Amino acid sequence: MPPLTLLGIESSCDDTAAAVVRHETGTADILSSVVAGQTALHADFGGVVPEIAARAHAEKLDHTIEQALDIAGITLADCDAVAVTAGPGLVGGVLSGVMCAKGLCAGANLPLIGVNHLAGHALTPRLTDGVAFPYLMLLVSGGHCQFLLVHSATRFTRLGGTIDDAPGEAFDKTAKLLGLAQPGGPAVQQAAELGNPARFVFPRPLLDRADMDMSFSGLKTALLRERDKVMVDGALHRQDRADLCAGFQAAVRDVLIAKSRRAIDAYMALAPEQPVFAVAGGVAANSAIRAGLQTLCADMGLRFLAPPLALCTDNAAMIAWAGIERYRLGLFDDMTLAARPRWPLDTTARPMLGSGKKGAKA
Ligand code: KG4
Ligand code: ZN
């Protein structure tokens, strides 16, 4: 295969990211991957403010791209194409990235490749481990929660997903209700380590349904009810907080494991030669959830793959890689490439309900 070097650009949520990825054969080399987060800018608002995000992306993109090229030790002229997230996400941010990529391509006379952000996540196991199609992916973050069968770089089947909140949102809301720091996932996990998961029993919704859909919004209501029972003069005892966190985390883990079991059954029916179950997204960093999924895969005879956290959370290396996959298939865009707030990977699946704190869940 001819070697390819792509610049990737990501700006669909609250991370401005640029990366350079080179591929010839086997697994690719990430020459650079720069992520400039915006957590501090949104901290006072309890969520990502789209206008603030879009403005910050527009301000930070040039510098982030320059940094990525510098670290890779190349110039734009050394790239074979520019890949950019064209959706789904907060449209102002996506637009900033797409406009920037168009400018770079026009100026340096390079091909432009629009990438679906979810395809970037879903194709990451091929970037890191050269996994063969078809594989099963659970994308589980603050904005997404879905099971995907990845048949090729352009064909995905969504087996199911959340019908309301994403698990990361549930972790973040739980942290907020219990007076823990944001982002909530790591704080709740840490508190849960000292807690008793059996003291408070939280609901495991939709487990009676034979599908792969999930629901996490009821958990926070249940948590609020239990919290109020043990709160004294508006204060929570340390052990009560730990037990609430442990109970909550066990409920999320149980739902993810039960639904993963169903998704694996559906995947194994395709008789893949080397079955792989991969996870991506910030929640995949949770050690209890990760350990549960790992045990499940060992029981069901599949390889469990969790790419390094920096490649599980939003980044531009995955966008550059998805661009390389499209380049090799001859799939290019032109200056009419549009920014899409919603862009489901599987257009035949039922539309997802709800809309997360980080924008539409496609
Ligand atoms: O993938 P990500 O960085 O961004 C998107 O949402 O796209 O995921 C961030 C989410 C946050 O909601 C955060 O609380 C959650 O992932 N998270 C965790 C852990 N680390 C991050 N949730 C549970 N346990 C963790 N250790
Ligand atoms: Zn993402």
Short mmCIF file of C-alpha atoms and ligand atoms in Angstrom, two decimals:
data_model
loop_
_atom_site.label_atom_id
_atom_site.label_comp_id
_atom_site.label_asym_id
_atom_site.label_seq_id
_atom_site.Cartn_x
_atom_site.Cartn_y
_atom_site.Cartn_z
CA MET A 1 0.00 0.00 0.00
CA PRO A 2 1.30 3.50 -0.71
CA PRO A 3 2.20 5.32 2.52
CA LEU A 4 -0.32 7.97 3.57
CA THR A 5 0.09 10.87 5.97
CA LEU A 6 -3.08 12.65 7.06
CA LEU A 7 -3.82 15.66 9.22
CA GLY A 8 -6.95 15.11 11.31
CA ILE A 9 -9.09 17.85 12.87
CA GLU A 10 -11.75 17.41 15.59
CA SER A 11 -13.98 20.14 17.05
CA SER A 12 -17.42 18.58 17.50
CA CYS A 13 -17.75 19.02 21.25
CA ASP A 14 -15.54 20.68 23.86
CA ASP A 15 -12.11 19.47 22.72
CA THR A 16 -10.15 21.21 19.97
CA ALA A 17 -7.88 18.53 18.55
CA ALA A 18 -5.42 18.01 15.71
CA ALA A 19 -3.26 14.99 14.88
CA VAL A 20 -0.98 13.56 12.23
CA VAL A 21 -1.22 9.85 11.44
CA ARG A 22 0.92 7.90 8.97
CA HIS A 23 0.06 4.47 7.60
CA GLU A 24 1.66 2.10 5.19
CA THR A 25 0.90 -1.45 6.28
CA GLY A 26 -0.17 -2.99 9.59
CA THR A 27 -0.97 -0.60 12.40
CA ALA A 28 -0.56 3.13 11.86
CA ASP A 29 1.88 5.53 13.52
CA ILE A 30 0.45 8.46 15.42
CA LEU A 31 3.07 11.13 14.74
CA SER A 32 1.25 13.66 16.94
CA SER A 33 -2.07 14.05 18.74
CA VAL A 34 -2.82 17.38 20.40
CA VAL A 35 -6.01 17.91 22.43
CA ALA A 36 -6.85 21.33 23.83
CA GLY A 37 -9.77 20.92 26.25
CA GLN A 38 -12.27 23.62 27.25
CA THR A 39 -13.41 22.30 30.63
CA ALA A 40 -12.48 25.52 32.46
CA LEU A 41 -14.47 27.69 30.02
CA HIS A 42 -17.69 25.78 30.70
CA ALA A 43 -17.15 25.08 34.40
CA ASP A 44 -19.53 27.79 35.66
CA PHE A 45 -22.43 26.62 33.49
CA GLY A 46 -22.89 22.95 34.45
CA GLY A 47 -22.52 21.78 30.85
CA VAL A 48 -21.02 22.68 27.50
CA VAL A 49 -22.29 26.04 26.20
CA PRO A 50 -22.42 25.71 22.38
CA GLU A 51 -21.61 29.38 21.61
CA ILE A 52 -18.62 29.42 23.96
CA ALA A 53 -17.40 26.11 22.50
CA ALA A 54 -17.67 27.33 18.89
CA ARG A 55 -15.78 30.56 19.65
CA ALA A 56 -13.04 28.69 21.52
CA HIS A 57 -12.63 26.22 18.65
CA ALA A 58 -12.32 29.06 16.14
CA GLU A 59 -9.65 30.68 18.33
CA LYS A 60 -7.69 27.51 19.11
CA LEU A 61 -7.78 25.54 15.86
CA ASP A 62 -4.89 27.29 14.06
CA HIS A 63 -2.52 26.93 16.98
CA THR A 64 -3.54 23.33 17.70
CA ILE A 65 -2.94 22.35 14.06
CA GLU A 66 0.41 24.12 14.00
CA GLN A 67 1.42 22.25 17.15
CA ALA A 68 0.37 18.88 15.67
CA LEU A 69 2.40 19.52 12.50
CA ASP A 70 5.41 20.74 14.52
CA ILE A 71 5.42 17.70 16.82
CA ALA A 72 5.12 15.40 13.78
CA GLY A 73 8.04 17.31 12.23
CA ILE A 74 6.25 17.94 8.94
CA THR A 75 4.51 20.75 7.09
CA LEU A 76 1.06 20.75 5.53
CA ALA A 77 2.68 20.15 2.14
CA ASP A 78 3.90 16.75 3.41
CA CYS A 79 0.31 15.62 4.06
CA ASP A 80 -1.68 13.60 1.53
CA ALA A 81 -5.06 14.93 2.69
CA VAL A 82 -6.91 16.66 5.53
CA ALA A 83 -9.63 14.74 7.40
CA VAL A 84 -12.11 16.69 9.51
CA THR A 85 -15.08 15.81 11.72
CA ALA A 86 -18.15 16.92 9.74
CA GLY A 87 -20.65 15.78 12.44
CA PRO A 88 -22.49 14.79 14.52
CA GLY A 89 -22.00 17.31 17.29
CA LEU A 90 -22.51 20.92 18.28
CA VAL A 91 -22.88 22.51 14.88
CA GLY A 92 -20.94 25.72 15.63
CA GLY A 93 -17.86 23.75 16.62
CA VAL A 94 -18.17 21.32 13.70
CA LEU A 95 -18.50 24.29 11.35
CA SER A 96 -15.31 25.89 12.75
CA GLY A 97 -13.38 22.70 11.98
CA VAL A 98 -14.89 22.16 8.54
CA MET A 99 -14.22 25.78 7.47
CA CYS A 100 -10.66 25.54 8.74
CA ALA A 101 -10.06 22.25 6.86
CA LYS A 102 -11.50 23.71 3.66
CA GLY A 103 -9.16 26.68 3.93
CA LEU A 104 -6.13 24.42 4.46
CA CYS A 105 -7.10 22.16 1.54
CA ALA A 106 -7.73 25.08 -0.80
CA GLY A 107 -4.45 26.74 0.21
CA ALA A 108 -2.26 23.64 -0.02
CA ASN A 109 -4.19 21.96 -2.85
CA LEU A 110 -4.95 18.84 -0.80
CA PRO A 111 -7.93 16.48 -0.89
CA LEU A 112 -10.59 17.06 1.80
CA ILE A 113 -12.20 14.14 3.66
CA GLY A 114 -15.24 14.62 5.93
CA VAL A 115 -15.41 12.08 8.75
CA ASN A 116 -18.30 11.02 10.99
CA HIS A 117 -17.13 11.52 14.60
CA LEU A 118 -18.74 8.22 15.66
CA ALA A 119 -16.95 6.40 12.83
CA GLY A 120 -13.74 7.86 14.25
CA HIS A 121 -14.49 6.22 17.62
CA ALA A 122 -15.73 3.01 16.01
CA LEU A 123 -12.63 2.54 13.80
CA THR A 124 -10.12 3.20 16.61
CA PRO A 125 -9.48 -0.54 17.27
CA ARG A 126 -8.10 -0.73 13.72
CA LEU A 127 -5.81 2.23 14.35
CA THR A 128 -4.42 0.80 17.59
CA ASP A 129 -4.56 -2.95 16.97
CA GLY A 130 -5.29 -3.52 13.28
CA VAL A 131 -8.46 -5.45 14.20
CA ALA A 132 -10.22 -7.22 11.29
CA PHE A 133 -13.88 -6.66 10.35
CA PRO A 134 -16.44 -7.47 11.58
CA TYR A 135 -16.07 -6.55 15.25
CA LEU A 136 -18.41 -5.40 17.99
CA MET A 137 -18.01 -2.01 19.61
CA LEU A 138 -19.56 -0.45 22.69
CA LEU A 139 -19.24 3.30 22.57
CA VAL A 140 -19.89 4.61 26.05
CA SER A 141 -19.12 8.22 26.96
CA GLY A 142 -20.66 11.47 28.16
CA GLY A 143 -22.47 11.93 24.86
CA HIS A 144 -22.84 8.46 23.38
CA CYS A 145 -23.96 4.99 24.34
CA GLN A 146 -24.47 2.45 21.61
CA PHE A 147 -23.56 -1.03 20.43
CA LEU A 148 -22.23 -1.08 16.87
CA LEU A 149 -21.43 -3.95 14.56
CA VAL A 150 -18.55 -2.63 12.47
CA HIS A 151 -18.72 -4.44 9.12
CA SER A 152 -16.41 -2.11 7.18
CA ALA A 153 -15.09 1.46 7.31
CA THR A 154 -18.41 2.60 5.86
CA ARG A 155 -20.97 0.08 7.10
CA PHE A 156 -22.18 -0.03 10.68
CA THR A 157 -25.21 -1.65 12.31
CA ARG A 158 -26.48 -0.07 15.51
CA LEU A 159 -27.79 -2.91 17.64
CA GLY A 160 -29.11 -0.67 20.40
CA GLY A 161 -28.26 2.22 22.66
CA THR A 162 -29.50 4.52 25.38
CA ILE A 163 -32.99 5.85 25.00
CA ASP A 164 -32.25 8.84 27.26
CA ASP A 165 -29.02 9.83 29.07
CA ALA A 166 -25.56 8.50 28.25
CA PRO A 167 -23.82 6.73 31.18
CA GLY A 168 -21.14 9.43 31.40
CA GLU A 169 -23.88 12.02 31.90
CA ALA A 170 -25.34 9.83 34.65
CA PHE A 171 -21.91 9.69 36.35
CA ASP A 172 -21.57 13.47 36.01
CA LYS A 173 -25.06 14.15 37.41
CA THR A 174 -24.47 11.72 40.28
CA ALA A 175 -21.25 13.51 41.17
CA LYS A 176 -23.09 16.82 41.15
CA LEU A 177 -25.87 15.51 43.42
CA LEU A 178 -23.28 14.17 45.86
CA GLY A 179 -21.05 17.26 45.88
CA LEU A 180 -18.18 15.63 44.00
CA ALA A 181 -15.96 17.25 41.37
CA GLN A 182 -16.56 17.26 37.59
CA PRO A 183 -16.08 15.30 35.41
CA GLY A 184 -17.99 12.96 37.66
CA GLY A 185 -16.82 9.56 36.43
CA PRO A 186 -13.39 9.45 38.09
CA ALA A 187 -14.71 11.06 41.31
CA VAL A 188 -17.62 8.61 41.62
CA GLN A 189 -15.32 5.66 40.87
CA GLN A 190 -12.89 6.76 43.57
CA ALA A 191 -15.62 7.23 46.17
CA ALA A 192 -17.19 3.88 45.19
CA GLU A 193 -13.98 2.04 46.00
CA LEU A 194 -14.68 2.62 49.71
CA GLY A 195 -18.39 1.93 49.46
CA ASN A 196 -20.75 -1.00 49.90
CA PRO A 197 -22.59 -1.59 46.60
CA ALA A 198 -25.31 -3.66 48.29
CA ARG A 199 -26.55 -1.04 50.79
CA PHE A 200 -28.59 0.98 48.28
CA VAL A 201 -30.20 -0.98 45.47
CA PHE A 202 -30.75 1.12 42.36
CA PRO A 203 -32.90 0.13 39.37
CA ARG A 204 -31.51 -1.82 36.40
CA PRO A 205 -33.94 -0.55 33.75
CA LEU A 206 -34.98 -2.42 30.59
CA LEU A 207 -33.30 -5.68 31.57
CA ASP A 208 -36.64 -7.39 31.06
CA ARG A 209 -36.57 -6.37 27.41
CA ALA A 210 -34.86 -8.70 24.95
CA ASP A 211 -33.31 -5.84 22.98
CA MET A 212 -30.06 -3.96 23.42
CA ASP A 213 -31.53 -0.59 24.43
CA MET A 214 -30.66 1.00 27.76
CA SER A 215 -31.94 3.77 30.01
CA PHE A 216 -29.93 5.69 32.59
CA SER A 217 -32.05 8.77 33.36
CA GLY A 218 -34.09 7.08 36.14
CA LEU A 219 -30.93 6.36 38.11
CA LYS A 220 -30.40 9.95 39.16
CA THR A 221 -33.96 10.24 40.47
CA ALA A 222 -33.46 7.06 42.50
CA LEU A 223 -30.12 8.36 43.74
CA LEU A 224 -31.62 11.70 44.75
CA ARG A 225 -34.33 9.89 46.74
CA GLU A 226 -31.82 7.74 48.63
CA ARG A 227 -29.48 10.68 49.17
CA ASP A 228 -32.25 12.77 50.73
CA LYS A 229 -33.05 9.92 53.15
CA VAL A 230 -29.53 9.89 54.56
CA MET A 231 -28.66 13.58 54.33
CA VAL A 232 -28.50 15.41 57.68
CA ASP A 233 -28.89 19.21 57.63
CA GLY A 234 -27.85 19.28 53.97
CA ALA A 235 -24.65 17.34 54.66
CA LEU A 236 -23.65 13.85 53.58
CA HIS A 237 -21.57 11.53 55.68
CA ARG A 238 -18.49 10.27 53.86
CA GLN A 239 -19.54 6.60 54.15
CA ASP A 240 -23.07 7.34 52.91
CA ARG A 241 -21.60 9.08 49.87
CA ALA A 242 -19.28 6.15 49.21
CA ASP A 243 -22.15 3.64 49.50
CA LEU A 244 -24.36 5.71 47.16
CA CYS A 245 -21.53 5.87 44.59
CA ALA A 246 -20.87 2.12 44.87
CA GLY A 247 -24.57 1.29 44.44
CA PHE A 248 -24.91 3.61 41.46
CA GLN A 249 -21.79 2.30 39.75
CA ALA A 250 -22.89 -1.32 40.25
CA ALA A 251 -26.24 -0.53 38.59
CA VAL A 252 -24.58 1.03 35.52
CA ARG A 253 -22.11 -1.86 35.33
CA ASP A 254 -24.85 -4.50 35.56
CA VAL A 255 -26.91 -2.88 32.79
CA LEU A 256 -23.89 -2.55 30.50
CA ILE A 257 -22.86 -6.16 31.12
CA ALA A 258 -26.35 -7.61 30.64
CA LYS A 259 -26.87 -5.72 27.38
CA SER A 260 -23.32 -6.49 26.20
CA ARG A 261 -24.12 -10.20 26.63
CA ARG A 262 -27.05 -9.80 24.21
CA ALA A 263 -24.96 -7.75 21.75
CA ILE A 264 -22.21 -10.40 21.82
CA ASP A 265 -24.79 -13.11 21.06
CA ALA A 266 -25.96 -11.11 18.02
CA TYR A 267 -22.35 -10.55 16.91
CA MET A 268 -21.29 -14.19 17.37
CA ALA A 269 -24.16 -15.22 15.09
CA LEU A 270 -22.08 -13.67 12.26
CA ALA A 271 -19.42 -16.33 13.02
CA PRO A 272 -16.44 -13.93 12.97
CA GLU A 273 -13.09 -15.68 12.55
CA GLN A 274 -11.34 -13.71 15.31
CA PRO A 275 -14.11 -12.29 17.49
CA VAL A 276 -13.36 -8.96 19.15
CA PHE A 277 -15.42 -6.80 21.53
CA ALA A 278 -13.97 -3.31 21.75
CA VAL A 279 -14.98 -0.44 24.00
CA ALA A 280 -14.41 3.27 23.55
CA GLY A 281 -15.44 6.46 25.30
CA GLY A 282 -14.62 7.99 28.67
CA VAL A 283 -16.77 5.57 30.68
CA ALA A 284 -14.64 2.68 29.37
CA ALA A 285 -12.00 4.06 31.74
CA ASN A 286 -14.07 2.90 34.73
CA SER A 287 -12.20 0.00 36.27
CA ALA A 288 -15.29 -1.80 37.65
CA ILE A 289 -17.08 -1.60 34.29
CA ARG A 290 -13.95 -2.55 32.40
CA ALA A 291 -13.28 -5.56 34.66
CA GLY A 292 -16.91 -6.71 34.29
CA LEU A 293 -16.75 -6.54 30.50
CA GLN A 294 -13.40 -8.27 30.45
CA THR A 295 -14.75 -11.21 32.47
CA LEU A 296 -17.82 -11.39 30.23
CA CYS A 297 -15.61 -11.61 27.11
CA ALA A 298 -13.43 -14.29 28.70
CA ASP A 299 -16.61 -16.30 29.51
CA MET A 300 -18.02 -15.88 26.00
CA GLY A 301 -14.76 -16.56 24.14
CA LEU A 302 -13.93 -13.19 22.59
CA ARG A 303 -10.96 -10.89 22.73
CA PHE A 304 -11.68 -7.78 24.83
CA LEU A 305 -10.05 -4.64 23.57
CA ALA A 306 -9.93 -1.28 25.31
CA PRO A 307 -7.71 1.18 23.44
CA PRO A 308 -5.56 3.52 25.57
CA LEU A 309 -7.70 6.16 27.25
CA ALA A 310 -6.27 9.05 25.21
CA LEU A 311 -7.62 7.32 22.11
CA CYS A 312 -10.95 6.35 23.73
CA THR A 313 -11.89 9.92 24.55
CA ASP A 314 -12.29 12.63 21.90
CA ASN A 315 -9.13 13.11 19.83
CA ALA A 316 -8.09 13.84 16.25
CA ALA A 317 -5.90 10.77 15.66
CA MET A 318 -9.10 8.74 15.26
CA ILE A 319 -10.35 11.29 12.71
CA ALA A 320 -7.07 11.15 10.74
CA TRP A 321 -7.28 7.33 10.83
CA ALA A 322 -10.92 7.26 9.65
CA GLY A 323 -9.74 9.63 6.90
CA ILE A 324 -7.02 7.16 5.90
CA GLU A 325 -9.63 4.39 5.67
CA ARG A 326 -11.80 6.58 3.43
CA TYR A 327 -8.81 7.70 1.34
CA ARG A 328 -7.93 4.06 0.61
CA LEU A 329 -11.53 3.49 -0.52
CA GLY A 330 -11.36 6.55 -2.81
CA LEU A 331 -13.93 8.48 -0.77
CA PHE A 332 -13.23 12.22 -0.92
CA ASP A 333 -15.26 15.37 -0.38
CA ASP A 334 -15.25 18.75 -2.01
CA MET A 335 -15.90 22.33 -0.93
CA THR A 336 -19.62 21.58 -0.56
CA LEU A 337 -18.89 19.43 2.55
CA ALA A 338 -21.48 20.45 5.16
CA ALA A 339 -21.40 20.44 8.98
CA ARG A 340 -24.08 18.03 10.25
CA PRO A 341 -25.44 18.29 13.82
CA ARG A 342 -27.04 14.84 13.48
CA TRP A 343 -25.46 12.09 11.45
CA PRO A 344 -26.36 8.52 12.46
CA LEU A 345 -23.82 5.89 11.44
CA ASP A 346 -26.61 3.46 10.78
CA THR A 347 -29.30 5.21 8.77
CA THR A 348 -31.57 2.15 8.92
CA ALA A 349 -31.75 2.11 12.73
CA ARG A 350 -34.49 3.86 14.69
CA PRO A 351 -33.47 7.44 15.55
CA MET A 352 -32.07 7.78 19.06
CA LEU A 353 -34.22 9.59 21.55
CA GLY A 354 -33.08 12.39 23.81
CA SER A 355 -30.24 14.78 23.50
CA GLY A 356 -27.22 14.79 25.79
CA LYS A 357 -25.45 17.63 27.51
CA LYS A 358 -22.86 17.48 24.76
CA GLY A 359 -25.39 17.82 21.95
CA ALA A 360 -27.45 15.46 19.86
CA LYS A 361 -26.94 11.75 20.29
CA ALA A 362 -26.83 10.41 16.79
O1 KG4 B 1 -15.39 10.20 25.78
P1 KG4 B 1 -15.41 11.38 26.68
O2 KG4 B 1 -14.12 12.03 27.08
O3 KG4 B 1 -16.24 12.55 26.06
C1 KG4 B 1 -17.48 12.45 25.48
O4 KG4 B 1 -18.46 12.39 26.25
O5 KG4 B 1 -17.55 12.40 24.23
O6 KG4 B 1 -16.23 10.92 27.98
C2 KG4 B 1 -16.36 11.76 29.08
C3 KG4 B 1 -17.29 11.08 30.06
C4 KG4 B 1 -17.64 11.97 31.23
O7 KG4 B 1 -19.03 11.95 31.40
C5 KG4 B 1 -16.90 11.34 32.40
O8 KG4 B 1 -17.55 11.50 33.64
C6 KG4 B 1 -16.85 9.89 31.98
O9 KG4 B 1 -16.65 9.92 30.60
N1 KG4 B 1 -15.76 9.18 32.67
C7 KG4 B 1 -15.95 8.15 33.51
C8 KG4 B 1 -14.67 7.80 34.03
N2 KG4 B 1 -13.74 8.63 33.46
C9 KG4 B 1 -14.43 9.46 32.62
N3 KG4 B 1 -17.07 7.53 33.90
C10 KG4 B 1 -16.95 6.53 34.79
N4 KG4 B 1 -15.78 6.15 35.35
C11 KG4 B 1 -14.61 6.75 35.00
N5 KG4 B 1 -13.47 6.36 35.56
ZN ZN B 2 -16.85 11.39 21.10
#
